[in-house]
Amino acid sequence: MLRAVRDAVAMDATAADRLNRAVAVIADALTADVCSLYLQQRDGAMILAATHGLRPDAVFRTRLSGGEGLVGVAAASHRPVAIRDVQTHEAFAYRPETGEDPYSTFLGAPLLRGGAAVGVLVIQHAQDRSYSGDDIEAVAIVAALMAEVAADPDFAAFVAAGTAAPAARLTGARLSPGLAIGVAALRDPPLPIQRMVAEDESEELRRLAQGVDRMRNELDTLLDDPSLDHAGEHRDILDAFRLAASDDGWIRRIRAGIANGMTAEVAARRVQTEARIRMRRAQSAYLRDRLADMDDLAGRLVRAIAAQSGDDGMHALPPNAILFAHALGPAEVLELDRGALAGLVLEEGSASSHVAVVARALGIPAIGGARNALAGVQPGDPIVLDADRGQVLLRPANQVMASFESAVAAKAARKASYAFLGDAPSRTRDGEGIAVLANAGLLLDVESAVAEGAEEIGLFRTELSFLGRAGLPTAEEQIALYREVRDIAGDRAIAFRTFDHGGDKTPASLAGTRENNPALGWRALRIALDMPETLRSQLYALAVAASDGQLDVMFPMAAEAAEISAARAILRGALEQAEADGAAPAKVRVGVAIETPSLVWQGETALRRVDFATIGTNDLLQFAFAADRDGVRMSERYDALSPPALAMLRHVVQSAKRANTPLSVCGEMASDPLAAIALIGLGVRRLSVAPAAVKPIRAVAAHIDAAEAAVLIEELIGSEEHSVRDQVREFAESADIPIDEQY
């Protein structure tokens, strides 16, 4: 075998071909499914330089920090490491881009040269097996040969060239809005564990108890951050995190590990590894949040047991740092140096995750779901984080960086240009009043809406503030939130939408059988009517919070007029209870969100049963086009500015006029300046938009002639085009209507 390997690396071919041939020869000789070569970089990290069996495109993408993973263990110990079940090992570092999931075993031997590890040679098998002493010796011998190969200048130059990463783009989901320009920083790898086997069980239990006390004290200090004293969903999440740290269940699992001969650190690391494995498999967003918290807590406990501060290394960020991590717990975000932190890029995380809520509360731009982000970035890489559009630019060209810097300056200039709008209600050039309202779901959104000059809160999503919890909120918790919303909004009207649970917004207490089409399933008003006590409790809380004032309540996703009547009956009961308690509102208005085609076609019949209505274009259009708006292939296939969509919206507007029911539009369409032109042309006079879009949409309203827009849209509805967006843009340009799509 050694001769064959030597021949492979000496053949007349490129360095890449020679290394690939060498690992293929080794795999064949050792009957291994995988043979991989990792070589050390200047910063101590190990880079995948060649592989037989893993995905070829993982070469130079897969990077392990110094001491990270089983590769790091082999390098640090200067000894071969043989593991039968890698995914349950505390040092296992999962790299999805390699395609290593089928391979359960690991045998790695360090490439030693001059007393230092310059790389690691790894073989893996899919079938369960224990490596014999002969297997280990064979790999160690080949590793000694590969250590000499790695020192060859040709191979060193090849690896250096391969790791000079080009510009790249990552995409993900917006967790917290904003634009940041800075440099990449990576979350610290796990602390290396020096002792694996316990010599004295009682001593390890004592160290565990001390570590738990230290960890909890550090968390108490951290979570009492004065910048987060204001109430809100982030406060609930942090308090829940504190409770999780005090739960004895996971500590008992660590004690069981100590009883089996592990040191306290190893037992805690095992709990952390279990959480990470379950997190990768979890379908429930709620469960992933809980497991991410457990990952964070177990990691903190390992550091605390080792008598190191819980924030060791995490706060040592370079200026304008954009931190890349697989996942972060809410407390981890708090301990970062916020003077240096510019943004977050996470491989996990959704808009409702704990880290997202805390990032929004702190005003930190962040995206989540950025697959394989860690594999493509190195510390110090220049980064542009455009969280509003869910993208990250790695190592952008100077011209691209300059363009984004200009965009930041232009954004500030555009905001200044809206000063002409003043505080008066918006009117079109031909005198039509256009009310620009704001959508909100968190207290921060309400604050932003007020700051941006929204006339009302046209939609308050009541469920968003409570998504980070296992069960439904109590009436008392709801009353406190709704009162605070009203206090922040001042004298502005607020349309409180009842819980729109279901789909991707299902609390654990309502989770049931998994549905194939959750957007079309048990959600929103359907859940409320099936659980009338839950709806009655919420309506009672809304009534009490509005005591002696006006309550505007809106029911989401009604499919027929009969459902509106059923919901109103439950509302009457809640109002009677509030009145009996001396806390009834002085005036109540009932609304409905038009989000289903069936309600569109009931028209006046449904609209005469409510005092106001809003069109939720996000759901309505996905149902009308039978296209999942969250699907990769379908999300941008159909345009809201298409003739059939405009024709359907016209029908709703006309029905509302005949029913004499005030109508608004609250979906993403209303926040799109070009779509706002079309809506005004259709006769919509109330637009409820994202807080950041309030001024851009007010500017559209101030420059448009509503009658001219009506003529244009009536003509375009008869078009056979896929979209009439270009025609609307031409109209805007000819009429000097400002179109700000970069707010």
XYZ file of C-alpha atoms in Angstrom:
743
model
C 0.000 0.000 0.000
C 2.780 2.442 0.857
C 4.354 1.943 -2.560
C 1.007 2.578 -4.271
C 0.480 5.761 -2.264
C 4.010 6.929 -3.033
C 3.435 6.291 -6.739
C 0.157 8.219 -6.641
C 1.669 11.367 -5.171
C 4.672 11.171 -7.517
C 2.726 10.751 -10.777
C 2.809 13.413 -13.490
C -0.427 15.276 -12.746
C -1.813 18.271 -10.917
C -1.493 18.436 -7.155
C -5.268 17.966 -6.843
C -5.252 14.830 -8.983
C -2.312 13.367 -7.074
C -3.916 13.897 -3.660
C -7.257 12.540 -4.864
C -5.510 9.501 -6.298
C -3.644 8.958 -3.025
C -6.777 8.964 -0.836
C -8.533 6.664 -3.321
C -5.619 4.205 -3.120
C -5.699 4.313 0.683
C -9.466 3.747 0.761
C -9.157 0.782 -1.575
C -6.275 -0.782 0.341
C -8.085 -0.450 3.676
C -11.539 -1.330 2.215
C -12.848 1.968 3.563
C -15.911 3.793 2.252
C -14.256 7.137 2.909
C -10.683 8.376 3.074
C -10.115 12.085 3.689
C -7.049 14.247 4.171
C -7.199 17.330 6.393
C -4.281 19.769 6.364
C -3.544 22.432 8.944
C -3.760 26.145 8.123
C -1.709 28.973 9.578
C -4.424 29.817 12.106
C -4.491 26.215 13.374
C -7.678 25.258 11.553
C -7.948 22.010 9.587
C -9.122 22.232 5.973
C -10.427 19.290 3.942
C -7.803 19.051 1.168
C -8.801 15.781 -0.539
C -11.422 13.071 -0.144
C -12.629 9.796 -1.557
C -16.225 9.096 -0.508
C -17.360 12.484 0.759
C -18.821 15.128 -1.529
C -16.095 16.509 -3.818
C -17.411 20.066 -3.503
C -16.699 19.957 0.236
C -12.955 20.165 -0.508
C -11.667 23.555 0.708
C -15.182 24.370 1.977
C -15.101 22.193 5.082
C -13.036 23.855 7.773
C -12.595 22.832 11.404
C -11.247 25.301 13.941
C -8.207 24.298 15.971
C -9.187 21.485 18.340
C -12.655 21.148 16.833
C -14.254 17.775 16.143
C -12.673 14.340 16.151
C -10.138 15.613 13.630
C -9.141 18.248 16.190
C -8.893 15.604 18.923
C -6.532 13.488 16.811
C -4.375 16.510 15.989
C -4.257 17.787 19.577
C -3.533 14.392 21.141
C -0.915 13.406 18.516
C -2.497 9.947 18.613
C -4.909 7.995 16.424
C -8.576 8.274 17.388
C -10.924 5.347 16.673
C -14.653 5.814 17.274
C -17.397 3.290 16.590
C -20.420 5.667 16.709
C -19.305 9.186 15.835
C -22.653 10.972 16.068
C -23.023 10.264 19.767
C -19.454 11.238 20.617
C -19.063 14.470 22.570
C -16.341 15.764 20.213
C -18.254 15.067 16.997
C -18.539 18.149 14.730
C -21.250 17.773 12.101
C -20.555 19.248 8.657
C -23.623 18.755 6.419
C -21.845 19.880 3.248
C -19.653 16.752 3.335
C -22.529 14.282 3.031
C -21.046 12.275 5.904
C -24.374 11.205 7.439
C -24.209 7.539 6.248
C -20.789 6.931 7.809
C -20.977 5.974 11.466
C -17.348 5.103 12.205
C -14.182 7.195 12.376
C -10.485 6.387 12.440
C -8.180 9.382 12.267
C -4.399 9.525 12.594
C -2.408 12.765 12.880
C 0.211 13.734 10.299
C 3.160 14.453 12.608
C 6.162 16.433 11.465
C 8.753 18.076 13.711
C 6.714 17.218 16.795
C 3.636 19.042 15.475
C 0.452 17.826 13.814
C 0.279 19.235 10.282
C -2.860 17.354 9.300
C -5.069 14.329 9.921
C -5.782 11.289 7.738
C -9.289 9.869 8.240
C -11.039 6.691 7.116
C -14.749 5.956 7.664
C -17.169 3.096 7.097
C -20.931 3.013 6.704
C -21.281 -0.366 8.397
C -20.908 -0.621 12.142
C -17.460 -1.869 13.074
C -14.761 -1.625 15.711
C -11.272 -0.807 14.449
C -8.603 -3.319 15.417
C -5.074 -2.568 16.491
C -3.900 -3.570 13.011
C -6.317 -1.064 11.424
C -5.063 1.720 13.658
C -1.407 0.895 12.999
C -1.971 0.776 9.223
C -3.585 4.227 9.150
C -0.864 5.657 11.416
C 1.847 4.359 9.071
C 0.174 5.878 6.005
C -0.315 9.139 7.928
C 3.435 9.289 8.540
C 3.988 9.077 4.789
C 1.336 11.726 4.085
C 3.041 14.045 6.585
C 6.064 14.097 4.292
C 3.806 14.620 1.284
C 2.141 17.600 2.964
C 5.525 19.283 3.337
C 6.106 19.237 -0.426
C 6.046 22.851 -1.765
C 3.738 21.864 -4.641
C 1.072 20.582 -2.284
C 1.487 23.518 0.104
C 0.959 25.925 -2.805
C -2.060 23.930 -3.996
C -3.726 24.107 -0.581
C -2.947 27.812 -0.227
C -4.526 28.520 -3.608
C -7.566 26.415 -2.828
C -8.256 28.158 0.454
C -8.045 31.643 -1.063
C -11.804 31.883 -1.102
C -13.588 33.840 -3.852
C -16.555 36.118 -3.417
C -19.755 34.263 -2.553
C -23.387 34.883 -1.653
C -25.463 33.202 1.044
C -29.200 33.432 1.466
C -31.444 32.935 4.458
C -34.503 34.247 6.241
C -34.654 37.664 7.851
C -34.610 37.365 11.631
C -34.042 41.031 12.420
C -34.002 43.831 9.822
C -31.121 46.045 8.832
C -28.004 46.401 6.711
C -24.510 45.870 8.139
C -21.022 46.103 6.645
C -18.158 44.557 8.562
C -15.856 41.576 8.992
C -16.618 37.949 9.778
C -16.145 36.518 13.243
C -16.814 32.905 14.192
C -18.367 31.586 17.356
C -15.688 30.011 19.515
C -15.280 26.237 19.181
C -16.037 24.126 22.252
C -13.401 24.186 24.950
C -11.060 21.184 24.679
C -11.613 18.676 27.479
C -8.417 17.518 29.153
C -9.738 14.595 31.246
C -12.233 12.117 29.828
C -12.449 9.454 32.574
C -13.343 10.203 36.198
C -11.058 8.980 38.943
C -13.328 9.977 41.843
C -17.107 10.094 41.344
C -17.739 12.200 44.457
C -15.162 14.769 43.314
C -16.833 15.020 39.897
C -20.241 15.516 41.525
C -18.748 18.289 43.667
C -17.256 19.952 40.559
C -20.626 19.640 38.818
C -22.461 21.291 41.723
C -19.961 24.158 41.797
C -20.211 24.549 38.037
C -24.021 24.675 38.148
C -23.944 27.366 40.849
C -21.390 29.395 38.891
C -23.375 29.077 35.670
C -26.657 30.136 37.281
C -25.069 33.140 39.008
C -23.510 34.278 35.739
C -26.878 33.904 33.992
C -28.643 35.963 36.669
C -26.193 38.800 36.063
C -26.434 38.461 32.292
C -30.224 38.259 32.022
C -30.751 41.291 34.257
C -29.348 43.498 31.469
C -30.930 46.971 32.012
C -31.215 47.556 28.248
C -33.842 44.791 28.157
C -35.902 45.852 31.152
C -38.880 46.922 29.017
C -41.666 44.363 28.774
C -42.160 42.249 25.702
C -41.744 38.810 24.257
C -37.945 38.966 24.647
C -38.397 39.351 28.422
C -40.626 36.259 28.547
C -38.079 34.262 26.548
C -35.176 35.271 28.791
C -37.153 34.455 31.930
C -38.011 31.045 30.446
C -34.305 30.522 29.708
C -33.512 31.249 33.352
C -36.092 28.652 34.412
C -34.551 26.076 32.056
C -31.182 26.627 33.725
C -32.806 25.837 37.080
C -34.512 22.665 35.851
C -32.965 19.604 37.468
C -33.931 17.182 34.661
C -30.935 17.763 32.426
C -28.619 17.963 35.439
C -29.775 14.460 36.428
C -28.655 13.188 33.015
C -25.209 14.649 33.662
C -25.048 12.960 37.082
C -25.931 9.667 35.385
C -22.976 10.137 33.043
C -20.672 10.732 36.003
C -21.982 7.545 37.608
C -20.907 5.727 34.441
C -17.326 6.927 34.834
C -17.296 10.213 32.909
C -15.829 13.462 34.159
C -18.304 16.288 34.769
C -17.221 18.076 31.570
C -17.611 14.972 29.404
C -21.046 14.220 30.841
C -22.194 17.799 30.200
C -20.752 17.718 26.683
C -22.685 14.499 26.028
C -25.963 16.255 26.918
C -24.967 19.075 24.574
C -24.225 16.650 21.734
C -27.556 14.886 22.257
C -29.323 18.243 21.994
C -27.529 19.078 18.754
C -28.372 15.737 17.160
C -32.030 16.056 18.147
C -32.064 19.658 16.934
C -30.963 18.580 13.449
C -33.822 16.085 13.316
C -36.550 18.162 14.963
C -39.466 19.219 12.770
C -41.064 21.507 15.357
C -39.754 25.080 15.532
C -40.708 25.137 19.215
C -38.658 21.994 19.911
C -35.676 23.389 17.981
C -35.798 26.501 20.160
C -35.808 24.392 23.322
C -32.919 22.260 22.084
C -30.942 25.362 21.101
C -31.411 26.625 24.655
C -30.180 23.272 25.992
C -27.143 23.429 23.678
C -26.325 26.877 25.055
C -26.814 25.860 28.694
C -24.725 22.697 28.412
C -21.897 24.615 26.749
C -21.996 27.200 29.528
C -21.870 24.473 32.129
C -18.777 22.921 30.532
C -17.041 26.314 30.731
C -18.236 26.869 34.283
C -16.994 23.453 35.422
C -13.642 24.273 33.899
C -13.654 27.413 36.094
C -13.790 29.725 33.083
C -16.148 32.667 32.806
C -19.301 31.962 30.843
C -18.478 34.794 28.423
C -14.923 33.693 27.783
C -13.936 34.586 24.246
C -17.466 35.301 23.110
C -17.140 39.054 23.736
C -13.706 39.355 22.074
C -15.049 40.561 18.739
C -13.284 42.754 16.210
C -14.901 46.114 15.416
C -17.950 45.851 13.119
C -18.065 42.087 13.628
C -20.664 40.021 11.828
C -20.836 36.832 13.874
C -21.353 33.513 12.092
C -22.653 30.567 14.109
C -24.655 27.401 13.662
C -27.101 28.536 16.326
C -27.156 30.870 19.305
C -29.211 30.912 22.455
C -30.821 34.156 23.616
C -28.360 34.541 26.473
C -25.419 34.123 24.113
C -26.599 37.141 22.147
C -26.713 39.205 25.324
C -23.134 38.394 26.309
C -21.675 39.549 22.999
C -19.886 42.890 22.897
C -22.663 44.995 21.375
C -20.264 47.855 20.784
C -18.412 45.653 18.292
C -21.244 43.447 17.016
C -22.714 44.586 13.690
C -24.848 41.570 12.755
C -25.584 37.850 13.039
C -25.594 35.079 10.424
C -26.949 31.740 11.663
C -27.331 28.374 9.995
C -30.411 27.719 12.155
C -33.187 30.004 13.323
C -36.541 31.313 12.148
C -38.264 34.679 12.470
C -40.080 33.415 15.579
C -37.021 31.820 17.214
C -35.725 33.068 20.548
C -32.552 34.513 19.081
C -34.609 36.425 16.480
C -36.813 38.015 19.111
C -33.825 39.120 21.201
C -31.935 40.383 18.120
C -34.924 42.522 17.133
C -35.196 43.858 20.670
C -31.539 44.914 20.512
C -31.714 46.217 16.935
C -29.099 43.763 15.609
C -29.472 42.853 11.890
C -29.656 39.070 11.583
C -30.541 36.270 9.182
C -31.120 32.583 9.906
C -31.389 29.432 7.877
C -28.181 30.317 6.002
C -27.238 26.765 5.049
C -23.538 25.842 5.281
C -22.617 29.410 6.208
C -19.754 28.317 8.467
C -18.175 26.211 5.740
C -17.669 29.188 3.454
C -16.346 31.910 5.729
C -13.128 32.628 7.605
C -12.449 35.138 10.388
C -11.691 38.581 9.010
C -13.483 38.075 5.692
C -15.170 41.286 4.501
C -18.947 40.866 4.790
C -22.078 42.677 3.678
C -25.178 41.555 5.599
C -28.404 42.645 3.930
C -30.880 41.212 6.420
C -33.852 42.959 4.822
C -33.373 40.838 1.717
C -32.063 37.761 3.491
C -28.631 37.746 1.883
C -24.977 37.791 2.917
C -22.158 38.732 0.566
C -18.843 37.096 1.474
C -15.640 38.817 0.402
C -17.415 41.161 -2.057
C -15.381 42.981 -4.671
C -14.352 46.526 -3.801
C -16.886 47.913 -6.267
C -19.683 45.886 -4.654
C -18.647 46.998 -1.176
C -18.592 50.610 -2.349
C -22.052 50.173 -3.829
C -23.481 48.991 -0.508
C -21.743 51.789 1.358
C -23.398 54.179 -1.080
C -26.717 52.431 -0.486
C -26.412 53.044 3.252
C -25.743 56.730 2.618
C -28.572 56.919 0.070
C -30.983 55.302 2.519
C -30.208 57.990 5.072
C -30.660 60.677 2.414
C -34.013 59.217 1.340
C -35.270 59.278 4.896
C -34.308 62.928 5.131
C -36.149 63.649 1.866
C -39.493 62.652 3.419
C -39.493 65.722 5.653
C -41.903 67.436 3.218
C -44.658 64.987 4.196
C -45.209 66.592 7.588
C -47.783 65.231 10.023
C -50.966 65.949 8.078
C -52.945 62.985 6.632
C -51.901 62.019 3.111
C -53.826 63.316 0.092
C -53.406 62.561 -3.594
C -52.835 65.301 -6.147
C -56.544 65.264 -6.974
C -57.592 65.513 -3.321
C -58.345 61.910 -2.336
C -57.492 61.082 1.271
C -55.178 58.073 1.674
C -54.763 56.719 5.200
C -51.381 55.040 5.690
C -51.520 52.670 8.647
C -48.909 50.264 10.019
C -48.736 46.525 10.646
C -47.249 45.398 13.955
C -46.813 42.280 16.018
C -44.307 43.317 18.661
C -44.014 46.326 20.925
C -40.975 47.438 18.944
C -43.090 47.460 15.782
C -45.638 49.740 17.448
C -42.865 52.083 18.557
C -41.504 52.160 14.996
C -44.972 52.794 13.560
C -45.452 55.790 15.841
C -41.992 57.130 15.011
C -42.616 56.788 11.260
C -45.910 58.672 11.426
C -48.494 55.929 10.857
C -52.058 57.200 11.343
C -53.260 53.965 12.949
C -52.137 50.425 13.679
C -54.063 48.714 10.896
C -53.079 45.227 12.038
C -51.667 44.017 15.342
C -50.772 40.323 15.156
C -51.553 39.240 18.701
C -49.913 35.812 18.443
C -46.387 37.013 17.642
C -45.588 38.253 21.137
C -46.345 34.824 22.601
C -44.730 32.489 20.062
C -41.640 31.788 22.153
C -43.538 29.831 24.769
C -44.930 26.339 25.186
C -48.524 27.148 26.055
C -51.135 29.805 25.453
C -50.872 33.011 27.502
C -53.175 33.668 30.414
C -55.783 36.421 30.256
C -53.681 38.469 32.706
C -50.594 38.209 30.493
C -52.618 39.261 27.482
C -54.216 42.211 29.255
C -50.761 43.496 30.236
C -49.502 43.260 26.643
C -52.570 44.835 25.045
C -52.501 47.723 27.512
C -48.866 48.372 26.735
C -49.614 48.332 22.999
C -52.376 50.889 23.559
C -50.114 53.053 25.715
C -47.419 53.154 23.036
C -49.915 53.808 20.223
C -51.469 56.735 22.085
C -54.726 57.905 20.527
C -54.217 55.875 17.344
C -56.810 53.221 16.551
C -55.517 49.640 16.724
C -57.031 46.676 14.888
C -56.211 43.691 17.097
C -56.286 40.491 15.055
C -57.137 37.453 17.147
C -54.593 34.633 17.296
C -53.584 33.398 13.847
C -52.123 30.137 15.131
C -51.396 27.178 12.895
C -49.031 26.495 10.025
C -45.590 27.736 11.105
C -47.003 29.547 14.158
C -48.287 26.698 16.293
C -47.483 26.717 20.024
C -46.615 23.332 21.479
C -49.900 23.159 23.388
C -51.829 23.183 20.085
C -49.499 20.921 18.133
C -51.241 17.802 16.907
C -51.140 15.590 13.876
C -48.756 16.892 11.257
C -50.671 18.267 8.259
C -49.547 17.941 4.650
C -50.811 21.447 3.851
C -50.733 23.390 7.136
C -51.496 26.735 5.442
C -54.813 25.195 4.352
C -55.395 23.294 7.558
C -56.364 23.818 11.179
C -55.388 27.412 11.809
C -56.538 30.904 12.746
C -60.320 31.256 13.194
C -60.795 27.510 12.663
C -58.807 26.757 15.807
C -60.619 29.543 17.670
C -64.077 28.229 16.799
C -63.055 24.682 17.743
C -61.647 26.007 21.039
C -64.183 28.704 21.957
C -62.911 29.123 25.521
C -59.500 30.129 24.177
C -61.071 32.718 21.879
C -63.386 33.953 24.634
C -60.404 34.376 26.980
C -58.543 36.444 24.399
C -61.567 38.585 23.572
C -62.157 39.176 27.292
C -58.517 40.287 27.674
C -58.857 42.652 24.708
C -62.069 44.091 26.159
C -60.571 44.684 29.612
C -57.447 46.277 28.117
C -59.718 48.680 26.187
C -61.880 49.495 29.214
C -63.791 52.776 28.588
C -62.057 53.121 25.205
C -62.576 51.769 21.695
C -61.837 48.152 20.825
C -61.300 47.160 17.203
C -61.039 43.371 16.921
C -60.500 41.445 13.705
C -60.969 37.746 12.942
C -58.403 36.109 10.603
C -58.994 33.743 7.704
C -62.753 33.373 7.847
C -63.898 31.149 4.988
C -67.609 31.977 5.129
C -70.024 34.482 6.614
C -71.296 31.857 9.060
C -67.864 31.732 10.731
C -68.004 35.492 11.276
C -71.390 35.128 12.955
C -70.069 32.326 15.178
C -67.083 34.437 16.232
C -69.331 37.424 16.976
C -71.437 35.241 19.252
C -68.342 34.332 21.291
C -67.386 38.028 21.376
C -70.772 38.917 22.851
C -70.171 36.492 25.703
C -66.724 37.956 26.403
C -68.112 41.511 26.401
C -70.872 40.535 28.817
C -68.256 39.093 31.179
C -66.115 42.241 30.905
C -69.156 44.429 31.586
C -70.042 42.332 34.622
C -66.486 42.921 35.872
C -66.839 46.669 35.287
C -64.207 46.746 32.551
C -66.087 46.890 29.244
C -64.948 49.085 26.345
C -67.076 52.107 25.438
C -67.217 51.134 21.766
C -66.512 47.903 19.889
C -65.941 47.490 16.168
C -65.681 44.044 14.583
C -63.602 43.352 11.491
C -62.572 40.460 9.298
C -59.424 39.658 7.321
C -60.352 38.665 3.780
C -57.809 35.937 3.068
C -59.805 33.175 1.383
C -61.320 33.152 -2.125
C -64.546 31.756 -0.665
C -65.076 34.915 1.402
C -64.277 37.059 -1.647
C -67.224 35.517 -3.455
C -69.600 35.949 -0.523
C -68.890 39.657 -0.953
C -71.575 41.884 0.506
C -73.157 39.060 2.525
C -69.995 38.727 4.602
C -69.039 42.402 4.635
C -72.412 43.513 6.003
C -71.717 41.463 9.137
C -68.641 43.518 10.085
C -67.760 47.136 10.806
C -64.499 47.061 8.831
C -62.438 44.668 6.736
C -58.891 44.262 5.530
C -57.533 42.254 2.625
C -54.690 39.974 3.693
C -53.034 39.681 0.297
C -50.296 37.280 1.436
C -52.679 34.387 2.063
C -55.387 35.451 -0.382
C -53.043 35.459 -3.376
C -51.333 32.177 -2.492
C -54.742 30.520 -2.237
C -55.984 32.167 -5.434
C -52.937 31.035 -7.422
C -52.715 27.655 -5.619
C -49.043 28.505 -5.035
C -47.217 28.100 -1.707
C -45.666 31.501 -0.998
C -43.046 29.841 1.235
C -42.004 27.333 -1.434
C -38.720 27.918 -3.229
C -40.207 27.280 -6.672
C -43.507 29.091 -6.147
C -42.716 32.107 -3.965
C -41.976 34.445 -6.878
C -43.755 32.685 -9.719
C -46.885 34.863 -9.650
C -46.981 38.625 -9.220
C -49.537 40.530 -7.178
C -49.619 42.938 -10.128
C -51.150 40.377 -12.468
C -54.513 40.894 -14.198
C -56.329 38.063 -12.349
C -55.084 39.270 -8.952
C -56.137 42.852 -9.706
C -59.539 41.686 -10.967
C -60.148 39.758 -7.746
C -59.145 42.736 -5.613
C -61.422 45.005 -7.642
C -64.317 42.675 -6.839
C -63.603 42.988 -3.103
C -63.347 46.797 -3.299
C -66.659 47.015 -5.131
C -68.344 44.660 -2.648
C -67.102 46.788 0.265
C -68.470 49.945 -1.337
C -71.887 48.374 -1.840
C -71.879 47.127 1.762
C -70.628 50.531 2.983
C -67.844 48.754 4.903
C -64.463 50.522 5.362
C -61.745 48.476 3.651
C -57.958 48.384 3.917
C -55.175 46.225 2.504
C -52.657 44.881 5.025
C -50.525 42.321 3.156
C -47.022 42.790 1.753
C -48.628 44.160 -1.408
C -49.559 47.389 0.406
C -45.895 48.003 1.325
C -44.796 47.723 -2.319
C -44.827 51.268 -3.826
C -45.763 50.049 -7.313
C -48.509 47.824 -5.933
C -49.743 50.750 -3.817
C -50.307 52.692 -7.047
C -52.456 49.837 -8.341
C -54.404 49.607 -5.077
C -55.136 53.333 -5.103
C -56.239 52.949 -8.724
C -58.606 50.167 -7.631
C -60.200 52.477 -5.081
C -58.421 51.380 -1.897
C -58.029 54.343 0.441
C -56.511 52.656 3.479
C -53.116 50.956 3.233
C -51.600 49.153 6.233
C -47.881 48.685 5.681
C -44.642 47.694 7.397
C -43.440 50.551 9.660
C -40.413 51.162 7.431
C -42.731 51.597 4.427
C -44.980 54.262 5.969
C -43.093 57.247 4.562
C -42.354 55.722 1.118
C -46.069 54.905 0.685
C -47.103 58.344 1.946
C -44.779 59.827 -0.667
C -46.511 57.763 -3.379
C -49.902 58.991 -2.182
C -48.774 62.619 -2.209
C -47.614 62.459 -5.846
C -50.295 60.311 -7.468
C -53.449 61.386 -9.283
C -55.967 58.774 -8.135
C -58.274 59.273 -11.122
C -55.434 58.749 -13.602
C -54.352 55.629 -11.707
C -57.922 54.304 -11.864
C -58.003 54.655 -15.657
C -54.643 52.883 -15.961
C -55.579 49.919 -13.746
C -58.951 49.441 -15.430
C -57.135 49.105 -18.748
C -54.494 46.755 -17.365
C -57.012 44.370 -15.781
C -58.014 43.310 -19.284
C -54.415 42.535 -20.256
C -53.229 39.014 -21.051
C -49.761 39.735 -19.607
C -48.293 37.599 -16.836
C -47.656 40.827 -14.895
C -48.362 44.503 -15.501
C -45.626 45.702 -13.129
C -43.590 47.257 -15.942
C -46.589 49.262 -17.145
C -47.242 50.563 -13.627
C -43.571 51.515 -13.313
C -43.754 53.454 -16.586
C -46.831 55.278 -15.263
C -44.961 56.178 -12.056
C -41.975 57.493 -13.981
C -44.125 59.596 -16.315
C -46.053 61.057 -13.360
C -42.902 61.696 -11.251
C -44.146 59.416 -8.480
C -41.207 58.497 -6.181
C -40.687 54.744 -6.035
C -38.521 53.795 -3.067
C -38.085 50.019 -3.106
C -34.974 50.071 -0.899
C -36.494 51.228 2.364
